[in-house]
C-alpha atoms as one frame of an Amber mdcrd trajectory, in Angstrom:
protein
   0.000   0.000   0.000   1.130   3.489  -0.825  -0.134   6.982  -1.407  -0.272
   8.126  -5.022  -1.278  11.370  -6.655  -0.670  13.612  -9.601  -1.697  16.593
 -11.699  -2.102  16.830 -15.462  -2.188  20.309 -16.956  -4.578  21.096 -19.759
  -3.963  23.394 -22.703  -2.995  26.968 -21.838  -3.227  26.265 -18.115  -2.217
  29.068 -15.770  -2.228  27.154 -12.474   0.823  26.860 -10.231   1.352  23.110
 -10.519   4.502  23.095  -8.426   2.745  24.641  -5.461  -0.163  22.217  -5.767
   2.208  19.251  -5.954   3.993  20.425  -2.798   0.694  20.334  -0.924  -0.213
  16.990  -2.475   3.095  15.455  -1.374   2.587  16.738   2.149  -0.929  15.318
   2.255   0.150  11.877   1.035   3.232  11.585   3.263   1.443   9.610   6.014
   0.542   6.829   3.551   4.121   5.816   2.802   7.191   6.428   4.901   9.543
   3.980   3.145  10.443   6.345   0.301   9.156   9.236  -1.791   9.343   9.479
  -5.574   8.369  11.955  -8.296   8.055  12.252 -12.059   7.342  15.417 -14.039
   7.260  16.541 -17.647   5.639  19.559 -19.267   2.103  18.275 -18.718   2.049
  15.631 -15.991   3.452  15.366 -12.487   3.165  12.112 -10.510   4.067  11.303
  -6.912   4.240   8.187  -4.747   4.699   7.901  -0.987   5.748   4.253  -0.763
   4.913   1.776   1.976   7.346  -0.978   1.009   6.287  -4.621   1.337   7.615
  -6.403  -1.781  11.137  -5.713  -3.100  11.508  -3.410  -0.119  14.998  -2.133
  -0.890  15.172  -2.527  -4.663  11.867  -1.216  -6.048  11.155   2.499  -6.215
   8.260   4.532  -7.617   7.376   6.062 -10.024   8.056   3.103 -12.299   9.041
   3.125 -15.986   8.507   0.264 -18.376  11.479  -1.377 -20.087  11.018   0.678
 -23.262  10.685   3.945 -21.371   7.258   4.624 -22.853   5.043   4.591 -19.754
   5.330   5.903 -16.201   3.243   4.411 -13.397   2.489   5.035  -9.743   0.526
   2.423  -7.839  -1.049   1.659  -4.494  -1.442  -1.998  -3.541   0.088  -5.323
  -4.442  -0.139  -7.702  -7.384  -0.070 -10.940  -5.437   0.212 -13.220  -8.488
   3.082 -11.277 -10.030   5.448 -14.248 -10.112   3.044 -16.190 -12.346   2.508
 -13.135 -14.556   6.235 -12.624 -14.908   6.416 -15.954 -16.732   3.970 -14.602
 -19.347   6.096 -11.616 -20.313   8.049 -11.751 -23.580  11.799 -12.069 -23.193
  12.358  -8.513 -24.416  10.592  -7.195 -21.318  12.492  -9.351 -18.842  16.110
  -8.541 -19.819  16.564  -7.160 -17.299  13.279  -6.964 -15.373  13.385  -4.479
 -12.543  12.227  -5.937  -9.206   8.751  -5.670  -7.742   5.178  -6.760  -8.316
   4.001  -3.464  -9.764   6.871  -3.484 -12.239   5.499  -6.755 -13.622   2.027
  -5.190 -13.825   3.446  -2.210 -15.716   5.269  -4.416 -18.225   2.110  -6.481
 -18.714   0.113  -3.331 -19.373   2.742  -1.955 -21.752   2.628  -5.223 -23.688
  -1.100  -6.026 -23.653  -2.923  -2.811 -22.785  -6.081  -2.794 -20.676  -6.478
  -6.552 -21.122  -3.501  -7.051 -18.822  -5.485  -5.614 -15.923  -7.870  -8.577
 -16.149  -5.066 -10.878 -15.043  -4.043  -8.962 -11.930  -4.913 -10.505  -8.574
  -4.663  -8.426  -5.446  -5.771  -4.990  -4.299  -4.565  -2.140  -6.503  -5.159
   1.396  -7.719  -2.789   2.616 -10.430  -2.152   5.659 -12.609  -0.254   5.354
 -15.908   1.068   8.272 -17.913   1.872   7.970 -21.627   3.838  11.092 -22.530
   3.798  10.292 -26.261   0.013  10.100 -26.533  -0.582  12.554 -23.695  -3.008
  10.146 -21.996  -3.440   9.391 -18.307  -5.081   6.083 -17.344  -6.532   5.332
 -13.900  -7.634   1.846 -12.820  -8.858   0.093  -9.664  -9.272  -3.514  -8.638
 -12.691  -5.143  -8.951 -13.560  -5.009  -5.243 -12.301  -1.465  -4.746  -9.973
  -2.421  -1.906  -7.645   0.469  -2.727  -9.142   3.948  -3.126  -8.554   6.461
  -5.926 -10.200   9.863  -6.406 -10.040  12.657  -8.964 -10.889  16.313  -9.533
 -11.358  17.822 -12.974 -11.630  21.415 -14.163 -10.824  23.314 -17.398  -7.250
  24.081 -16.295  -6.074  20.774 -14.819  -6.913  17.251 -13.719  -5.781  15.927
 -10.318  -5.974  12.533  -8.623  -4.957  11.053  -5.261  -5.418   8.100  -2.921
  -7.446  10.167  -0.454 -10.000  12.931  -0.790  -8.397  15.021   1.925  -5.084
  14.949   0.051  -6.801  16.316  -3.065  -8.685  18.901  -1.055  -5.461  20.140
   0.559  -3.731  20.436  -2.819  -6.470  22.347  -4.630  -6.767  26.119  -4.664
  -9.271  27.324  -2.037 -12.920  27.815  -2.841 -13.331  24.995  -5.367 -15.143
  22.415  -3.221 -18.706  22.206  -1.948 -20.474  19.645   0.211 -22.425  17.035
  -1.727 -25.654  17.215   0.261 -27.134  14.093  -1.332 -24.030  12.039  -0.585
 -23.982  13.272   3.026 -27.608  12.262   3.483 -26.869   8.868   1.947 -24.078
   8.412   4.490 -26.464   9.147   7.348 -29.199   6.886   6.018 -27.183   4.053
   4.491 -23.765   4.244   6.111 -22.023   4.697   2.768 -21.617   7.145  -0.096
 -23.053   6.259  -3.527 -20.654   4.622  -5.982 -18.439   7.092  -7.797 -19.265
   9.982  -5.471 -17.651  11.550  -2.419 -18.793  14.076   0.172 -17.623  16.834
  -2.191 -19.607  17.550  -5.345 -16.432  18.244  -7.309 -14.383  15.178  -6.302
 -15.245  11.740  -7.653 -14.161   8.180  -6.929 -12.882   5.906  -9.664 -15.472
   3.085  -9.467 -14.215  -0.361  -8.485 -13.155  -2.390 -11.505 -13.139   0.644
 -13.786 -10.563   2.066 -16.172 -10.747   5.817 -16.813  -8.675   7.693 -19.365
  -7.916  11.379 -19.794  -6.729  12.400 -23.259  -5.197  15.544 -24.684  -8.534
  17.007 -25.755 -10.605  15.664 -22.879 -12.689  17.985 -20.767 -12.934  15.126
 -18.288 -11.929  11.481 -17.945 -13.923   9.039 -20.034 -14.870   5.580 -18.880
 -12.744   3.381 -21.095 -13.436  -0.108 -19.793 -14.828  -2.197 -16.959 -12.947
  -5.255 -15.809 -14.911  -8.480 -16.108 -17.051  -8.898 -12.971 -16.222 -11.676
 -10.529 -19.405 -13.447 -11.631 -17.890 -13.845 -15.129 -14.635 -15.454 -13.990
 -16.070 -18.980 -14.031 -18.250 -20.704 -16.602 -19.055 -23.783 -14.499 -19.541
 -24.521 -10.787 -16.450 -25.455  -8.811 -16.050 -28.773  -7.059 -15.299 -28.820
  -3.350 -11.776 -29.965  -4.206 -11.352 -26.930  -6.441 -12.535 -24.695  -3.610
  -9.928 -26.303  -1.341  -7.198 -25.607  -3.906  -8.305 -22.045  -4.587  -8.530
 -21.317  -0.851  -4.966 -22.558  -0.368  -3.861 -20.390  -3.289  -5.624 -17.340
  -1.829  -3.892 -17.890   1.502  -0.483 -18.122  -0.145  -1.132 -14.944  -2.106
  -2.144 -13.027   1.013   1.226 -13.843   2.582   3.365 -12.529  -0.296   5.882
 -10.150   1.294   9.611  -9.820   1.801   9.262 -10.438   5.535   6.811 -12.432
   7.705   3.449 -10.794   8.302   1.592 -10.182  11.545  -1.711 -12.012  12.013
  -4.777 -10.670  13.776  -6.133 -13.651  15.732  -9.512 -13.727  17.474  -9.545
 -17.452  18.172 -12.296 -17.980  15.594 -12.315 -20.158  12.510 -11.551 -17.369
  10.033  -8.426 -15.997  11.664  -7.321 -19.515  12.621  -7.329 -20.444   8.923
  -5.160 -17.422   8.184  -2.773 -18.164  11.045  -2.441 -21.823  10.056  -1.520
 -20.799   6.505   1.057 -18.316   7.797   2.649 -20.974  10.014   2.816 -23.344
   7.043   4.705 -20.644   5.151   7.274 -18.177   6.440   5.699 -17.993   9.878
   4.038 -15.089  11.653   5.924 -12.031  12.860   3.356 -11.719  15.638  -0.002
 -13.223  16.560  -2.116 -10.382  17.923  -5.306 -10.698  19.951  -7.161  -7.540
  20.943  -9.391  -7.992  23.981 -11.628  -6.019  26.313  -9.524  -4.367  29.002
 -12.607  -3.895  31.183 -13.770  -7.529  31.055 -10.916  -9.861  30.093 -12.376
 -12.735  32.119 -15.573 -12.785  30.045 -13.937 -11.972  26.715 -14.799 -15.055
  24.671 -12.332 -14.281  21.870  -9.442 -13.961  24.310 -10.366 -17.260  25.942
 -10.560 -19.003  22.564  -7.305 -17.517  21.323  -5.509 -18.609  24.485  -6.878
 -22.148  24.208  -5.822 -22.530  20.553  -2.394 -20.918  20.831  -0.697 -24.009
  22.356  -2.221 -26.252  19.677  -0.722 -24.007  17.010   2.557 -23.529  18.852
   2.350 -19.727  18.956   2.715 -17.051  21.583   0.002 -14.429  21.699   0.613
 -10.706  21.743  -2.362  -9.608  23.821  -3.522  -6.019  23.312  -6.007  -4.562
  25.819  -8.626  -2.211  24.413 -11.190   0.064  25.958 -13.465   2.579  24.291
 -11.784   5.997  24.218 -13.215   9.246  25.468 -15.473  11.157  23.090 -12.599
  13.463  22.184 -10.341  10.440  21.811 -12.792   8.939  19.317 -12.851  12.207
  17.375  -9.060  12.271  17.323  -8.874   8.735  15.889 -11.493   9.503  13.251
  -9.869  12.728  12.142  -6.253  11.620  12.283  -6.554   8.224  10.618  -9.559
   8.410   8.291 -10.228  10.299   5.084 -14.001  10.423   5.594 -16.516   9.692
   8.356 -16.822   6.104   9.608 -20.196   4.391   9.442 -19.331   1.916  12.217
 -17.426   2.393  15.521 -15.572  -0.868  14.844 -12.866   1.332  13.318 -11.808
   2.193  16.881 -11.020  -1.463  17.644  -9.290  -1.946  14.298  -7.111   1.049
  15.094  -5.779  -0.750  18.168  -4.974  -3.864  16.100  -3.259  -1.904  13.340
  -1.169   0.139  15.770  -0.027  -3.020  17.561   0.730  -4.849  14.298   3.078
  -2.121  13.088   5.418  -2.891  15.953   6.081  -6.270  14.325   5.509  -6.081
  10.568   4.585  -3.842   7.632   1.630  -6.168   6.910  -1.181  -7.566   9.058
  -3.408 -10.332   7.715  -6.807 -11.139   9.184  -9.918 -13.185   8.568 -12.287
 -10.390   7.562 -14.573 -11.244   4.663 -14.764 -14.986   5.418 -18.358 -14.779
   6.641 -19.472 -12.976   3.493 -17.681 -15.520   1.291 -18.525 -18.745   3.125
 -21.964 -17.744   4.434 -21.099 -17.601   8.113 -23.571 -15.011   9.321 -26.875
 -16.021  10.896 -28.719 -13.688   8.521 -27.860 -15.942   5.588 -29.317 -19.016
   7.283 -32.396 -17.025   8.299 -32.883 -15.794   4.728 -32.519 -19.335   3.430
 -35.132 -20.631   5.878 -37.818 -18.017   5.310 -40.558 -18.056   2.705 -39.777
 -16.288  -0.593 -40.480 -12.568  -0.362 -39.665  -9.428  -2.370 -36.182  -8.144
  -1.660 -37.345  -4.868  -0.172 -39.469  -6.786   2.327 -36.762  -9.096   3.668
 -34.306  -6.212   3.768 -36.671  -4.059   5.811 -37.542  -6.893   8.199 -33.975
  -8.124   8.675 -32.452  -8.037  12.126 -29.170  -6.880  10.562 -28.990  -3.118
  10.517 -27.121  -2.723   7.218 -29.804  -4.678   5.367 -32.522  -3.003   7.396
 -31.418   0.534   6.610 -31.170  -0.298   2.901 -34.769  -1.465   2.948 -35.846
   1.632   4.891 -33.889   4.163   2.789 -36.874   5.966   1.294 -38.565   6.227
   4.690 -35.364   7.699   6.119 -35.346  10.356   3.396 -38.999  11.171   3.998
 -38.560  11.475   7.763 -35.190  13.256   7.907 -34.228  15.038   4.688 -34.728
  18.786   4.360 -37.687  19.518   2.038 -35.495  21.002  -0.707 -33.346  17.861
  -0.698 -35.846  15.015  -0.391 -37.036  14.969  -4.007 -33.509  15.416  -5.371
 -32.191  12.497  -3.358 -35.044  10.209  -4.333 -34.573  11.080  -8.002 -30.778
  10.796  -8.126 -30.467   7.791  -5.821 -33.667   5.752  -6.244 -32.086   2.321
  -5.675 -30.140   2.063  -2.407 -28.689  -1.286  -3.541 -27.208   0.278  -6.691
 -27.951  -2.697  -8.906 -26.560  -4.241 -10.967 -23.609  -5.708  -9.102 -22.005
  -9.142  -9.541 -24.518 -11.942  -8.891 -27.439  -9.518  -8.654 -29.132 -11.829
 -11.169 -29.584 -14.304  -8.280 -32.085 -12.024  -6.527 -34.983 -14.427  -7.180
 -33.257 -17.731  -7.859 -30.830 -17.680  -4.905 -31.618 -14.864  -2.444 -28.808
 -15.979  -0.121 -26.230 -15.549  -2.892 -27.798 -12.173  -3.657 -27.421 -11.216
   0.013 -23.808 -12.404   0.148 -22.980 -10.467  -3.028 -24.795  -7.384  -1.762
 -22.614  -7.466   1.333 -19.382  -8.075  -0.579 -19.801  -5.749  -3.556 -21.848
  -2.912  -2.048 -22.016  -2.808   1.743 -18.357  -3.618   2.478 -16.880  -1.088
   0.081 -17.206   2.007   2.257 -16.245   1.158   5.838 -14.547  -2.200   5.390
 -12.371  -1.437   2.363 -12.036   2.346   2.460 -11.679   2.841   6.208  -9.397
  -0.187   6.609  -7.062   1.119   3.912  -6.956   4.606   5.431  -6.519   3.582
   9.057  -3.904   0.974   8.146  -1.856   3.510   6.205  -2.113   6.047   9.015
  -0.742   3.354  11.353   1.944   2.339   8.798   0.655  -1.172   8.175  -0.921
  -2.804   5.154  -4.089  -4.773   5.941  -4.903  -7.907   3.940  -7.282 -10.848
   3.943  -7.136 -13.977   1.760 -10.920 -14.045   1.630 -11.112 -11.167  -0.837
  -9.261 -13.197  -3.472 -11.189 -12.977  -6.761 -10.685 -16.610  -7.731 -11.857
 -17.757  -4.304 -14.969 -15.600  -4.512 -15.787 -16.893  -7.984 -15.317 -20.519
  -6.933 -17.451 -20.363  -3.777 -20.200 -18.237  -5.302 -20.461 -20.658  -8.239
 -21.859 -23.331  -5.904 -25.527 -23.854  -5.015 -26.657 -22.684  -1.595 -26.848
 -26.265  -0.336 -23.069 -26.568  -0.755 -22.178 -23.014   0.317 -24.094 -23.149
   3.585 -24.334 -26.921   3.986 -26.657 -28.591   6.461 -24.484 -28.795   9.571
 -22.183 -26.308  11.217 -21.216 -22.859  10.056 -18.997 -22.371   6.971 -18.573
 -26.023   5.945 -16.317 -25.189   2.983 -13.866 -23.313   5.208 -14.132 -25.919
   7.977 -12.806 -28.504   5.502  -9.398 -26.815   5.618  -8.948 -28.034   9.220
  -9.415 -31.714   8.419  -6.621 -33.872   9.808  -5.252 -31.001  11.913  -5.260
 -30.367  15.695  -8.047 -27.827  15.120 -10.436 -30.224  13.366 -12.997 -30.145
  16.200 -12.157 -26.765  17.675 -14.916 -24.526  16.334 -18.139 -25.641  17.965
 -19.201 -22.504  19.841 -21.376 -19.728  18.364 -19.636 -16.951  16.496 -18.696
 -13.900  18.580 -17.853 -10.678  16.781 -14.887  -8.549  17.777 -17.161  -5.733
  18.901 -19.731  -7.928  20.680 -17.878  -7.307  23.952 -18.605  -3.582  23.855
 -21.939  -1.814  24.221 -21.782   1.262  22.061 -25.164   2.375  23.345 -23.842
   2.281  26.934 -20.701   4.205  25.899 -22.848   6.908  24.343 -25.130   7.046
  27.395 -22.199   7.288  29.807 -20.755  10.185  27.797 -24.071  11.652  26.693
 -23.492  15.336  27.380 -20.244  15.479  25.424 -21.367  12.984  22.780 -24.671
  14.695  21.980 -23.051  18.140  22.052 -20.614  17.000  19.369 -23.678  16.535
  17.148 -25.984  19.375  18.130 -23.310  22.046  18.628 -21.308  21.112  15.552
 -21.592  22.218  11.932 -24.079  19.507  10.890 -27.111  21.667  11.570 -25.692
  24.427   9.406 -25.451  22.189   6.337 -29.216  22.320   5.886 -29.461  18.674
   4.824 -31.809  17.692   7.669 -35.333  18.776   8.514 -35.848  21.333  11.251
 -35.911  19.515  14.564 -34.165  16.408  13.221 -31.457  16.792  15.873 -33.939
  17.270  18.700 -34.559  14.366  21.072 -31.447  12.520  20.014 -31.901  10.122
  22.914 -34.703   8.481  20.930 -32.396   7.590  18.035 -30.799   4.153  17.761
 -27.067   4.038  18.539 -26.053   3.271  14.950 -27.726   6.407  13.603 -26.255
   8.372  16.489 -22.781   7.159  15.588 -23.178   8.260  11.975 -24.411  11.677
  13.082 -21.411  11.915  15.405 -18.908  10.750  12.808 -20.206  13.069  10.088
 -20.175  15.961  12.552 -16.527  15.250  13.382 -15.644  15.176   9.668 -17.482
  18.444   8.982 -15.750  20.136  11.886 -12.345  18.982  10.600 -13.131  20.196
   7.085
């Protein structure tokens, strides 16, 4: 992971590019402390703040291809780069400069956009062709690594974080996107392609955008094949086993051993087992409740499994911070507001991991892939019903708020905004997405895909990337591997969810191991040991004042009186009001 950014001047531009690039470099510095690198010609300037993981000493950015035709800056890793290197023609490998992104650049130089289809791993890249005067931006299919852009008649600018762009731009160019802010409050995410500023946009996941010499803005050049198109036939269970093992090996690609976040559950145990089968783990980190360690189920489980795996735990106590402490974490480590307070716990894990490695690998995403959540079993068991009905009646808040989106707008949006929001954002699920075709034939697959390709993109991918970079650690999970997703999602629900215990396809990986019968207790989430509602109640005067006395009311996006009687709001909505207020105050 790195921080990338750049500016491309347009014809007869009068802007001070050097000054803007100075501010952009300063803004990106926290994302990569290994090295800094720049490229500039008469039109384009590119910068990379590198967080080195692969070819730590030898690789530097910006990168040039072997024929000196293209320049690239990139954020992320190409985890299958060794296989791709074998596909390069000899002319591009004599000599081949070290690093995974160098292989990706040579592949792109040789095959064009089609090369991006072969990349596996999280990435966001920018490629400059000085001969054609074209800039190309691309992101991985899941959108694990962020990339944003600003366009105006004088110049085009891009960066890994919105706040880095905002700091680089001349003052007075940005305005709050009221519709996006309301969507954050009601849905816990910002619509695809948008940000909280009307003038800054996100490169959509799996998209390739290109800016040419005569372009007034970037044009959408291509979309990478969706995950649902990566397989033409269902996988066998043996294929799933093989693809899972491959995904685990890919997630461990690094010059030095990685740290592992270990909760004692099946997901993180699978990751830890794979790490121990490889180069080992730099540290095995368990974050637990400082206030109730005796009743912390995850700590108990991690301690019981550690001897079976032959590892020593690094135990990290955590307690909810003060209200001001929460604001400080949000504003110092995140680009935008957080929809879930889980970011506070993740911050403790990431800070501890950096003491041991530049990479921390965890088990996040396994439940969405292997169907581990109770909501999937409940959806499978219930009678067929229209999607909007089971969303609205779901016990899970993310599904519930999607189903109740239009009611939220009606009850909370300012009158001048309500009709605009309903017209510009009529479908809170933003269909189509991969596997959306299964809405009627396999509602569970539809729900899993909704979680993976829509609901995880904002807090899970975006916030994890930002907080990890602020804490100087790259965060990975093998369960976001594209080939693994395609294999598991190709199976019928009877094989994905099985008939016995939770996640039968993942459980198979523990056959003939000391952990074969270890996972019999109900799943316990990392944040199940903390009552956010109690934390808010205990700090109510300061917490509520952060909302009512902040700049949120002045935005005019909410109805008069919407911030009255906050004590009647559910804690999740309160958190989003609090988090957005903190972001507005920072801005």
